[in-house]
Amino acid sequence: MLGEHELIARIRRRAGSPPAWVTLGIGDDAAVIEPERSARIVLTTDSLVEQIHFTRQLTSWRAIGHKALAVNLSDLAAMGAAPRASLLSLALPTDVALADFDELVEGFVTLAGQAGAPLVGGNLTRSPGPVVIDVTAVGSARPRRLLTRSGGRPGDELFVTGQLGAAAAGLALLRAGAARAALDADASACVCRFERPDARVRCGVTVARRRAASAAIDVSDGLADAVHQLAIASKTGAVVDASDVPVHPGAAGWAANAKQDPLALALSGGEDYELLFAVSRRHRRNFFSAIRQSGDLTATRVGRLQAEPGAWLNRDGRLEPLGPGFVHF
Ligand SMILES: [Mg+2]
């Protein structure tokens, strides 16, 4: 492995020239970016730790680089913030090959370019143990266009983008040693979702700009956790209608094979990085216009917020407590 300065030079070469709002990018003591006029700066950070969030055996270095940024972009999307810049700090053990380092950077920088979140700086250090990838994403949003978790009101309907359970099914397939070439299209899509999640940036920004939702959160730890967090922040209760939860067909297929409940994958599987919105009746049409503007993406009504406290799952008219999402600790 090369020294720190050589590695930074490699990242800088790969990152290319940044957009005009980056006054000073990689290479000085700190980066300088220009804020959007009359916008608020939105900041988020998240880290991926080897053996906790990924293993080298199951996921390619390029996918790891992509995912490290995507999970942060998902948090910006949930705030309705447009990406503006990103920072990457790596703690690397000495057994990481230069080619693998290059792949990780490639995965990160490619997504950064696509998302308009140029890599403007970071840090490199040796790690005595696992690979640690620490990412900060900077976003931009108009003050009255920000989405938060806390704006939900009783009577708002809950909508989730895309389909759920795919990432959990993809991880289960990889863990079971599934041969990728032998997977059908739905199962392949699950593996792809686990490895290279798509942050719903355009959707979050469009919904926020149209003020079409009263609250939002990204679904990083399963739908159940997202509903709990949104309801708690909004000081409401919530009901999820079990039969309306959009389960990814690959997740349904995996669950049928494994004799598992497909709904459990969607509710607590995690890592799908879809968005959950609370939408008032008044804004329902506005919300669907925003979804149509968000490209090839669907949104499904999965429940509602209510005044009565607690989070509930409605199975064929019978209410049961909505279980927790994926538990990290
Ligand atoms: Mg989040």
mmCIF file of C-alpha atoms in Angstrom, residues 129-300:
data_model
loop_
_atom_site.group_PDB
_atom_site.id
_atom_site.type_symbol
_atom_site.label_atom_id
_atom_site.label_comp_id
_atom_site.label_asym_id
_atom_site.label_seq_id
_atom_site.Cartn_x
_atom_site.Cartn_y
_atom_site.Cartn_z
ATOM 1 C CA GLY A 129 -8.528 -3.767 12.953
ATOM 2 C CA PRO A 130 -11.464 -3.436 10.568
ATOM 3 C CA VAL A 131 -11.936 -1.124 7.597
ATOM 4 C CA VAL A 132 -13.907 1.916 8.773
ATOM 5 C CA ILE A 133 -15.512 4.204 6.192
ATOM 6 C CA ASP A 134 -16.807 7.436 7.651
ATOM 7 C CA VAL A 135 -18.765 9.724 5.346
ATOM 8 C CA THR A 136 -20.221 13.199 5.784
ATOM 9 C CA ALA A 137 -22.711 14.523 3.248
ATOM 10 C CA VAL A 138 -23.600 18.187 2.862
ATOM 11 C CA GLY A 139 -26.937 19.191 1.385
ATOM 12 C CA SER A 140 -28.927 22.300 0.650
ATOM 13 C CA ALA A 141 -32.601 23.152 1.139
ATOM 14 C CA ARG A 142 -34.813 26.238 1.369
ATOM 15 C CA PRO A 143 -35.797 26.847 5.001
ATOM 16 C CA ARG A 144 -39.540 26.442 4.408
ATOM 17 C CA ARG A 145 -38.988 23.458 2.133
ATOM 18 C CA LEU A 146 -37.201 21.252 4.659
ATOM 19 C CA LEU A 147 -38.719 17.905 5.534
ATOM 20 C CA THR A 148 -38.434 16.613 9.091
ATOM 21 C CA ARG A 149 -39.781 13.635 11.012
ATOM 22 C CA SER A 150 -41.811 15.789 13.334
ATOM 23 C CA GLY A 151 -44.367 17.464 11.053
ATOM 24 C CA GLY A 152 -46.893 14.600 10.903
ATOM 25 C CA ARG A 153 -50.484 15.141 12.104
ATOM 26 C CA PRO A 154 -53.256 12.716 13.057
ATOM 27 C CA GLY A 155 -55.140 11.808 9.877
ATOM 28 C CA ASP A 156 -52.077 12.046 7.616
ATOM 29 C CA GLU A 157 -51.637 9.030 5.400
ATOM 30 C CA LEU A 158 -48.327 7.152 5.305
ATOM 31 C CA PHE A 159 -46.761 6.451 1.906
ATOM 32 C CA VAL A 160 -43.604 4.494 1.189
ATOM 33 C CA THR A 161 -41.608 4.583 -2.060
ATOM 34 C CA GLY A 162 -40.642 1.467 -4.010
ATOM 35 C CA GLN A 163 -40.844 -2.030 -2.569
ATOM 36 C CA LEU A 164 -39.490 -3.345 0.715
ATOM 37 C CA GLY A 165 -37.562 -6.385 1.929
ATOM 38 C CA ALA A 166 -35.283 -6.582 -1.120
ATOM 39 C CA ALA A 167 -32.037 -5.702 0.650
ATOM 40 C CA ALA A 168 -32.661 -8.179 3.477
ATOM 41 C CA ALA A 169 -33.448 -10.919 0.967
ATOM 42 C CA GLY A 170 -30.330 -9.984 -1.038
ATOM 43 C CA LEU A 171 -28.140 -10.257 2.059
ATOM 44 C CA ALA A 172 -29.733 -13.609 2.957
ATOM 45 C CA LEU A 173 -29.052 -14.899 -0.573
ATOM 46 C CA LEU A 174 -25.392 -13.812 -0.403
ATOM 47 C CA ARG A 175 -24.973 -15.347 3.065
ATOM 48 C CA ALA A 176 -26.420 -18.615 1.802
ATOM 49 C CA GLY A 177 -23.707 -18.621 -0.871
ATOM 50 C CA ALA A 178 -26.126 -18.236 -3.779
ATOM 51 C CA ALA A 179 -24.375 -18.272 -7.160
ATOM 52 C CA ARG A 180 -25.174 -14.890 -8.698
ATOM 53 C CA ALA A 181 -25.366 -16.242 -12.229
ATOM 54 C CA ALA A 182 -28.044 -18.739 -11.142
ATOM 55 C CA LEU A 183 -30.367 -16.118 -9.610
ATOM 56 C CA ASP A 184 -33.571 -15.085 -11.384
ATOM 57 C CA ALA A 185 -34.225 -11.406 -12.165
ATOM 58 C CA ASP A 186 -36.126 -10.700 -8.928
ATOM 59 C CA ALA A 187 -33.472 -12.347 -6.748
ATOM 60 C CA SER A 188 -30.680 -10.504 -8.621
ATOM 61 C CA ALA A 189 -32.502 -7.252 -8.009
ATOM 62 C CA CYS A 190 -32.468 -8.057 -4.274
ATOM 63 C CA VAL A 191 -28.705 -8.629 -4.249
ATOM 64 C CA CYS A 192 -28.246 -5.404 -6.208
ATOM 65 C CA ARG A 193 -30.426 -3.486 -3.741
ATOM 66 C CA PHE A 194 -28.377 -4.778 -0.808
ATOM 67 C CA GLU A 195 -25.029 -3.947 -2.437
ATOM 68 C CA ARG A 196 -25.826 -0.760 -4.287
ATOM 69 C CA PRO A 197 -28.862 0.940 -2.749
ATOM 70 C CA ASP A 198 -30.343 3.887 -4.647
ATOM 71 C CA ALA A 199 -30.923 6.884 -2.423
ATOM 72 C CA ARG A 200 -34.261 8.475 -3.400
ATOM 73 C CA VAL A 201 -32.728 11.919 -3.716
ATOM 74 C CA ARG A 202 -34.853 13.262 -6.573
ATOM 75 C CA CYS A 203 -38.028 12.082 -4.867
ATOM 76 C CA GLY A 204 -37.175 13.623 -1.489
ATOM 77 C CA VAL A 205 -36.195 16.945 -3.067
ATOM 78 C CA THR A 206 -39.270 17.077 -5.324
ATOM 79 C CA VAL A 207 -41.728 16.265 -2.531
ATOM 80 C CA ALA A 208 -40.056 18.849 -0.291
ATOM 81 C CA ARG A 209 -40.040 21.598 -2.951
ATOM 82 C CA ARG A 210 -43.743 21.091 -3.562
ATOM 83 C CA ARG A 211 -44.359 20.915 0.186
ATOM 84 C CA ALA A 212 -46.353 17.783 -0.545
ATOM 85 C CA ALA A 213 -45.530 15.933 2.699
ATOM 86 C CA SER A 214 -45.828 16.951 6.315
ATOM 87 C CA ALA A 215 -43.056 14.620 7.516
ATOM 88 C CA ALA A 216 -40.500 12.178 6.109
ATOM 89 C CA ILE A 217 -37.857 9.647 7.155
ATOM 90 C CA ASP A 218 -35.723 7.208 5.207
ATOM 91 C CA VAL A 219 -36.361 3.493 5.692
ATOM 92 C CA SER A 220 -32.892 2.347 6.732
ATOM 93 C CA ASP A 221 -33.844 -0.099 9.510
ATOM 94 C CA GLY A 222 -37.129 -1.468 8.191
ATOM 95 C CA LEU A 223 -40.579 0.072 7.781
ATOM 96 C CA ALA A 224 -41.580 -0.663 11.386
ATOM 97 C CA ASP A 225 -38.694 1.354 12.795
ATOM 98 C CA ALA A 226 -39.344 4.231 10.374
ATOM 99 C CA VAL A 227 -43.044 4.367 11.346
ATOM 100 C CA HIS A 228 -42.137 4.284 15.058
ATOM 101 C CA GLN A 229 -39.586 7.099 14.669
ATOM 102 C CA LEU A 230 -41.846 9.300 12.567
ATOM 103 C CA ALA A 231 -44.825 8.821 14.904
ATOM 104 C CA ILE A 232 -42.756 9.502 18.031
ATOM 105 C CA ALA A 233 -41.229 12.656 16.512
ATOM 106 C CA SER A 234 -44.668 13.845 15.323
ATOM 107 C CA LYS A 235 -46.244 13.043 18.724
ATOM 108 C CA THR A 236 -48.884 10.847 17.103
ATOM 109 C CA GLY A 237 -49.786 7.180 16.967
ATOM 110 C CA ALA A 238 -49.705 5.147 13.756
ATOM 111 C CA VAL A 239 -51.395 2.169 12.105
ATOM 112 C CA VAL A 240 -49.765 0.141 9.313
ATOM 113 C CA ASP A 241 -52.104 -1.938 7.143
ATOM 114 C CA ALA A 242 -50.328 -5.271 6.702
ATOM 115 C CA SER A 243 -51.999 -6.142 3.414
ATOM 116 C CA ASP A 244 -50.903 -2.844 1.815
ATOM 117 C CA VAL A 245 -47.156 -3.108 2.537
ATOM 118 C CA PRO A 246 -45.378 -3.418 -0.844
ATOM 119 C CA VAL A 247 -43.132 -6.470 -0.528
ATOM 120 C CA HIS A 248 -40.509 -6.783 -3.277
ATOM 121 C CA PRO A 249 -41.231 -9.870 -5.463
ATOM 122 C CA GLY A 250 -37.670 -11.139 -4.884
ATOM 123 C CA ALA A 251 -38.186 -10.839 -1.122
ATOM 124 C CA ALA A 252 -41.524 -12.674 -1.417
ATOM 125 C CA GLY A 253 -39.798 -15.420 -3.426
ATOM 126 C CA TRP A 254 -36.991 -15.759 -0.914
ATOM 127 C CA ALA A 255 -39.461 -15.873 1.988
ATOM 128 C CA ALA A 256 -41.534 -18.586 0.277
ATOM 129 C CA ASN A 257 -38.402 -20.720 -0.208
ATOM 130 C CA ALA A 258 -37.142 -20.134 3.324
ATOM 131 C CA LYS A 259 -40.607 -20.620 4.858
ATOM 132 C CA GLN A 260 -40.427 -17.137 6.382
ATOM 133 C CA ASP A 261 -43.030 -14.389 6.643
ATOM 134 C CA PRO A 262 -42.401 -11.973 3.734
ATOM 135 C CA LEU A 263 -44.013 -9.164 5.728
ATOM 136 C CA ALA A 264 -41.349 -9.540 8.436
ATOM 137 C CA LEU A 265 -38.645 -8.838 5.836
ATOM 138 C CA ALA A 266 -40.398 -5.651 4.774
ATOM 139 C CA LEU A 267 -41.128 -4.481 8.319
ATOM 140 C CA SER A 268 -37.781 -5.209 9.962
ATOM 141 C CA GLY A 269 -35.328 -6.296 7.247
ATOM 142 C CA GLY A 270 -33.708 -2.904 6.820
ATOM 143 C CA GLU A 271 -31.273 -1.343 4.321
ATOM 144 C CA ASP A 272 -33.860 -0.703 1.609
ATOM 145 C CA TYR A 273 -33.312 3.076 1.775
ATOM 146 C CA GLU A 274 -36.784 3.930 0.517
ATOM 147 C CA LEU A 275 -38.581 7.026 1.869
ATOM 148 C CA LEU A 276 -41.605 7.097 4.179
ATOM 149 C CA PHE A 277 -43.826 10.183 3.961
ATOM 150 C CA ALA A 278 -46.744 11.461 6.022
ATOM 151 C CA VAL A 279 -49.160 13.244 3.664
ATOM 152 C CA SER A 280 -52.255 15.223 4.603
ATOM 153 C CA ARG A 281 -55.419 14.579 2.599
ATOM 154 C CA ARG A 282 -55.206 18.111 1.229
ATOM 155 C CA HIS A 283 -51.812 17.366 -0.334
ATOM 156 C CA ARG A 284 -52.521 13.902 -1.667
ATOM 157 C CA ARG A 285 -52.762 14.960 -5.329
ATOM 158 C CA ASN A 286 -49.783 17.249 -4.948
ATOM 159 C CA PHE A 287 -47.848 14.331 -3.472
ATOM 160 C CA PHE A 288 -48.652 12.021 -6.378
ATOM 161 C CA SER A 289 -47.642 14.744 -8.857
ATOM 162 C CA ALA A 290 -44.309 14.939 -7.031
ATOM 163 C CA ILE A 291 -43.908 11.155 -7.238
ATOM 164 C CA ARG A 292 -44.624 11.247 -10.989
ATOM 165 C CA GLN A 293 -41.893 13.889 -11.339
ATOM 166 C CA SER A 294 -39.460 11.672 -9.446
ATOM 167 C CA GLY A 295 -38.771 9.326 -12.336
ATOM 168 C CA ASP A 296 -39.431 5.616 -12.347
ATOM 169 C CA LEU A 297 -40.646 5.353 -8.777
ATOM 170 C CA THR A 298 -43.910 4.282 -7.143
ATOM 171 C CA ALA A 299 -45.382 5.262 -3.783
ATOM 172 C CA THR A 300 -47.783 3.037 -1.864
#
